[in-house]
mmCIF file of C-alpha atoms in Angstrom:
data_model
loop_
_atom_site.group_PDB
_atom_site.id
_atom_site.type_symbol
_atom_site.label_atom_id
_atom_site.label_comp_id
_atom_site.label_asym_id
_atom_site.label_seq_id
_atom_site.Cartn_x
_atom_site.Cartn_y
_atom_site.Cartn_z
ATOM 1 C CA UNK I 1 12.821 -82.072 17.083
ATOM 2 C CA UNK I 2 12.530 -85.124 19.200
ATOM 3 C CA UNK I 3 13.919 -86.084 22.915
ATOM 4 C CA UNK I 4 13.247 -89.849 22.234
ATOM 5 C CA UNK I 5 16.160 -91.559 23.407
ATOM 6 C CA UNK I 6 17.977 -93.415 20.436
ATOM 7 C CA UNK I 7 19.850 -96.714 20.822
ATOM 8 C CA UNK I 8 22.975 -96.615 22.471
ATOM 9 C CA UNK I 9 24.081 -100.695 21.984
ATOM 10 C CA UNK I 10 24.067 -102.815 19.400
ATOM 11 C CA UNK I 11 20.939 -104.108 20.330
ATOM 12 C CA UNK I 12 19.196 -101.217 21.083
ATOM 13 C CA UNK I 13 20.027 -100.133 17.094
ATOM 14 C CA UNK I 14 18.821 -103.188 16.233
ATOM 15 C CA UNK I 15 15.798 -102.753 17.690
ATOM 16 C CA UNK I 16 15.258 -98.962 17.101
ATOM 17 C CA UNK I 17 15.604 -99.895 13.521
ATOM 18 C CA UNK I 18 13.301 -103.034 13.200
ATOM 19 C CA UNK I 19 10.888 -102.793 15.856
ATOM 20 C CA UNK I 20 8.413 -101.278 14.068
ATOM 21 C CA UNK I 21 8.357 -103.582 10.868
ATOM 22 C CA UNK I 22 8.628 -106.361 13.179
ATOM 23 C CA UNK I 23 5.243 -105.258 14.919
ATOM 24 C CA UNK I 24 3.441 -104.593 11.319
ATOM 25 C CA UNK I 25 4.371 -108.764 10.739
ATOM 26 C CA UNK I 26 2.500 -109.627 13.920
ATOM 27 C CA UNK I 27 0.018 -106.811 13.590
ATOM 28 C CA UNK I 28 1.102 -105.068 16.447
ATOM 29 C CA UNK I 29 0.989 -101.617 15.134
ATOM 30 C CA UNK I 30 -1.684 -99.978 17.175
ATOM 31 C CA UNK I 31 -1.424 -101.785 20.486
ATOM 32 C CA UNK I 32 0.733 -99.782 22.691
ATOM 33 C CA UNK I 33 2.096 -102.220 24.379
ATOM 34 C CA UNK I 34 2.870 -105.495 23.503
ATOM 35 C CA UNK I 35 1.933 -108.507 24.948
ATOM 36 C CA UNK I 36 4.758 -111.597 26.651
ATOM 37 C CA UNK I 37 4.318 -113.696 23.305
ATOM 38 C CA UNK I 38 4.833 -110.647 20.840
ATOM 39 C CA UNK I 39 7.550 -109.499 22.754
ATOM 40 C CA UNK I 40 9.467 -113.177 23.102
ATOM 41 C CA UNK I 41 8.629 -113.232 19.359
ATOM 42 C CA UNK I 42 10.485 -109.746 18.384
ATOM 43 C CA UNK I 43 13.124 -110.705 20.877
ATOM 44 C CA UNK I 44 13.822 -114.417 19.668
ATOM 45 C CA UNK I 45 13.736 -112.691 15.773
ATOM 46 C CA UNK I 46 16.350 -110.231 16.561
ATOM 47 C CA UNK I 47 18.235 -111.905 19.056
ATOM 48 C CA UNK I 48 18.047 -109.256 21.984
ATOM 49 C CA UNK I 49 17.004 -109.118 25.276
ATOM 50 C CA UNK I 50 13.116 -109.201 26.052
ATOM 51 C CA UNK I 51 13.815 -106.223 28.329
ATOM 52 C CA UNK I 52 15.227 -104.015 25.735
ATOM 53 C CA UNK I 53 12.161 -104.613 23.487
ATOM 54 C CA UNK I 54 9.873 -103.636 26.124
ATOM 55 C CA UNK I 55 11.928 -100.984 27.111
ATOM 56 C CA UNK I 56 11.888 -99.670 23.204
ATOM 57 C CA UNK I 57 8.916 -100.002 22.600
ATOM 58 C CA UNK I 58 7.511 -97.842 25.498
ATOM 59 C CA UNK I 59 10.082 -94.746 24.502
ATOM 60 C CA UNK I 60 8.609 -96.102 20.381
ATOM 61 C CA UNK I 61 5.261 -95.487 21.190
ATOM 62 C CA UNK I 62 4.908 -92.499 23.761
ATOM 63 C CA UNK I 63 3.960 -89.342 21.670
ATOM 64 C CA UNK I 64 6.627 -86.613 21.845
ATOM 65 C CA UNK I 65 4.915 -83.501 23.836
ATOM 66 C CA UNK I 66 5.796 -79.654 23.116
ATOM 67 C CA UNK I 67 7.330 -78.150 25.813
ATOM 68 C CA UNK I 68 5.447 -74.447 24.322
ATOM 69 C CA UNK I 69 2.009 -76.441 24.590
ATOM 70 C CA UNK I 70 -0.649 -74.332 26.472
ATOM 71 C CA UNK I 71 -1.165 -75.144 29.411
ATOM 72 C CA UNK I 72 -4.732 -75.304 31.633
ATOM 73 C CA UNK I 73 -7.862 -73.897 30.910
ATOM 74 C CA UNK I 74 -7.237 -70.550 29.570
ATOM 75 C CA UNK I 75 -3.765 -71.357 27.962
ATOM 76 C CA UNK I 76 -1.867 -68.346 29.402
ATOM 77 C CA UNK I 77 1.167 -70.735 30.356
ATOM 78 C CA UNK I 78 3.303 -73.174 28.706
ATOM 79 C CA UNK I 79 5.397 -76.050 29.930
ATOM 80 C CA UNK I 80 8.802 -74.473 29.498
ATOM 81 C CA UNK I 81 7.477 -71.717 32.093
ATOM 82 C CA UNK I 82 8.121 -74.219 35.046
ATOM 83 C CA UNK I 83 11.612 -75.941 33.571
ATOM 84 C CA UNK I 84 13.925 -74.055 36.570
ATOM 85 C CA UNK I 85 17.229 -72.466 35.455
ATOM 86 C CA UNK I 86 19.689 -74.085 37.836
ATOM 87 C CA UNK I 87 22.693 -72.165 36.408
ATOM 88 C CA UNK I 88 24.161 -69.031 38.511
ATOM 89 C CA UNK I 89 22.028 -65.629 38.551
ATOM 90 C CA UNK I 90 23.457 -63.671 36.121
ATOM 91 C CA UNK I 91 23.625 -60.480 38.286
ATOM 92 C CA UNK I 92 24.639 -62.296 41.242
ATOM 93 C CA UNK I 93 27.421 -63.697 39.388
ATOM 94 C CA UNK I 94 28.593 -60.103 38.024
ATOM 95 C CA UNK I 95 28.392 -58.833 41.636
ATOM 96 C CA UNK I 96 30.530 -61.293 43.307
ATOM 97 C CA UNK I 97 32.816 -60.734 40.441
ATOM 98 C CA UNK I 98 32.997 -57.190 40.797
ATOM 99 C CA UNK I 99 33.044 -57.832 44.917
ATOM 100 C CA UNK I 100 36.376 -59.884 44.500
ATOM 101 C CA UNK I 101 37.879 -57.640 42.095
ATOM 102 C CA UNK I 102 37.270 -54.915 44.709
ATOM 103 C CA UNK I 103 38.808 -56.823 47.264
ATOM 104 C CA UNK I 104 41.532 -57.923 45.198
ATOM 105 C CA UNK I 105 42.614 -54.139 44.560
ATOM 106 C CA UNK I 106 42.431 -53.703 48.420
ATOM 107 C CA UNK I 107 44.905 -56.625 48.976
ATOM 108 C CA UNK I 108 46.955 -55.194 46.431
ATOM 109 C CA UNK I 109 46.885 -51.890 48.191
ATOM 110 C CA UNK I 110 46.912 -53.091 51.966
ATOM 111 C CA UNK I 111 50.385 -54.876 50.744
ATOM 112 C CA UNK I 112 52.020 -51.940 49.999
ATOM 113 C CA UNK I 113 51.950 -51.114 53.385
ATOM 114 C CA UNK I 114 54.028 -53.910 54.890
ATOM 115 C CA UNK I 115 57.797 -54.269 54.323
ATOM 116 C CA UNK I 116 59.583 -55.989 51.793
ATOM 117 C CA UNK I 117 59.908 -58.849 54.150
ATOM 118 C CA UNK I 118 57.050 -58.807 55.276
ATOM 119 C CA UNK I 119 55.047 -59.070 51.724
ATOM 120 C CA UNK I 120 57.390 -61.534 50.454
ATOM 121 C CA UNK I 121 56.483 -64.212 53.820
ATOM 122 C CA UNK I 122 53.089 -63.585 53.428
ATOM 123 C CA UNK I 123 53.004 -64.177 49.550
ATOM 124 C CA UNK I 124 55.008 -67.530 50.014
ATOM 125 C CA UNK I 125 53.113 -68.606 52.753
ATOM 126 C CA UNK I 126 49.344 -67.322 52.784
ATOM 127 C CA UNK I 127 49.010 -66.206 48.650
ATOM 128 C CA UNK I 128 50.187 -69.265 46.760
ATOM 129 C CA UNK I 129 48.539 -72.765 45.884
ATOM 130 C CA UNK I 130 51.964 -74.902 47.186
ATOM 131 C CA UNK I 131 52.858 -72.742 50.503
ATOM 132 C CA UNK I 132 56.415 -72.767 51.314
ATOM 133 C CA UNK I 133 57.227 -74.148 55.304
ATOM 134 C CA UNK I 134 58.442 -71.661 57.775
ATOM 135 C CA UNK I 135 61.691 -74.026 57.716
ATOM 136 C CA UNK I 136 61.986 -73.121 53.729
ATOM 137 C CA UNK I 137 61.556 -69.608 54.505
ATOM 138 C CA UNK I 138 63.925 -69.641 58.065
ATOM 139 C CA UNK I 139 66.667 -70.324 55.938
ATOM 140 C CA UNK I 140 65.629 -67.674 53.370
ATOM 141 C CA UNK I 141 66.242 -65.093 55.546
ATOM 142 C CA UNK I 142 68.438 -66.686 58.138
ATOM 143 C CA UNK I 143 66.226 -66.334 61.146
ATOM 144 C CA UNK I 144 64.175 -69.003 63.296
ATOM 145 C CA UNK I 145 61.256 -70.762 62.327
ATOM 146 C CA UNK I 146 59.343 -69.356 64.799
ATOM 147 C CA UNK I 147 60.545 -65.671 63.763
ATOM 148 C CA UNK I 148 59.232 -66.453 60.896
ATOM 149 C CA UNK I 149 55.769 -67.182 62.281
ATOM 150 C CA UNK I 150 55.840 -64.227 64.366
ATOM 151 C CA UNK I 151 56.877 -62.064 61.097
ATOM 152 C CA UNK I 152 53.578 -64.115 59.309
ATOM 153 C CA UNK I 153 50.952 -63.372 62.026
ATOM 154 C CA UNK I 154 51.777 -59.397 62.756
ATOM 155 C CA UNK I 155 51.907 -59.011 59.076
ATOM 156 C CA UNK I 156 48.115 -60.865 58.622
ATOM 157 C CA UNK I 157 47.352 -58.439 61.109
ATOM 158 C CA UNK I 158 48.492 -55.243 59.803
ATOM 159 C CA UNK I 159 47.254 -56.463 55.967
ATOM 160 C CA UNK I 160 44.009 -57.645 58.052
ATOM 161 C CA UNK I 161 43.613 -53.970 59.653
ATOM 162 C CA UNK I 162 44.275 -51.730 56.413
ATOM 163 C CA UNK I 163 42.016 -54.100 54.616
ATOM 164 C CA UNK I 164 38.895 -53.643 56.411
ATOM 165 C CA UNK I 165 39.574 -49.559 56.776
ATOM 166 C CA UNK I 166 39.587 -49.545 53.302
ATOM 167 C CA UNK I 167 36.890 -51.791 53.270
ATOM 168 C CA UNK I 168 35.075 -49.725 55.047
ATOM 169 C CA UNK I 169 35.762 -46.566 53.247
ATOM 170 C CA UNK I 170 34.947 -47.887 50.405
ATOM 171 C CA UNK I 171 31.718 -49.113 51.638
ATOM 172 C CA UNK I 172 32.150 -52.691 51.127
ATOM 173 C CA UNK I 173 30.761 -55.387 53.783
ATOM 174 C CA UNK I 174 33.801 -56.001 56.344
ATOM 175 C CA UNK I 175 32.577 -59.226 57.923
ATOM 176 C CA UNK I 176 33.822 -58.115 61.403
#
């Protein structure tokens, strides 16, 4: 298995493909790299850019390296012991997971406590991805806008209260 980067353009396949033969024509095979008048040569022959030839023939001619190759003196590591996971920890991920599911079942709980009314502003308003306006809402249940807000914030309160009780008798962290 090889992480040599194949041709992506038309040229780049043209080279990929021919580059070698064309070096074996100009004896070129065991120089590593090639010098300005063998690489105007290949380029003229195949009609491609000098730059992609040079650039070929370095990613051609480098050796492909094991990534379980011991490493140092005694050989007790390998190269793929310092590639860094950058993906999520596992366990962290599960825990926040099982955190917001937690919390989630508290929400769910703490709403039961507030009225009818009271639920249904804070769902429309707080709980949704398009929030309605407290002008949508004023008309909903014929009342001021400001009622409304008044309605939003002592219900945030009272959901905000039970919450962290439970919170805390459930032992989770309360951030307050």
């Amino acid at each position: 298995w090889s992480l040599v980067k194949l041709g992506t353009t038309a040229a780049q396949k043209k080279l990929f493909f021919n580059l070698r033969r064309m070096k074996g024509e100009i004896k070129a095979l065991d120089s590593g790299q090639l010098r300005p008048e063998q690489v105007s040569h290949i380029a003229t022959k195949l009609n491609v850019p000098e730059k992609d030839v040079i650039s070929m023939n370095g990613r051609m001619s480098g050796s492909d390296a094991s990534l379980n190759a011991p490493m140092g003196a005694e050989g007790d590591m390998e190269w793929m012991d310092w590639l860094e996971d950058e993906d999520s920890n596992q366990a962290q991920e599960f825990a926040d997971n099982q955190e917001f599911d937690a919390r989630m079942t508290l929400l769910q709980e703490a709403m039961t406590d507030l009225s009818e009314r009271e639920q249904h502003i804070l769902q429309e308003r707080r709980l949704t991805d398009e929030p309605k306006t407290l002008e949508q809402l004023s008309e909903v249940y014929n009342v001021s806008r400001e009622r409304i807000r008044q309605i939003e914030v002592r219900a945030f309160e009272k959901l905000q209260k039970a919450m962290q009780k439970m919170a805390k008798d459930t032992g989770l962290p309360t951030g307050a």
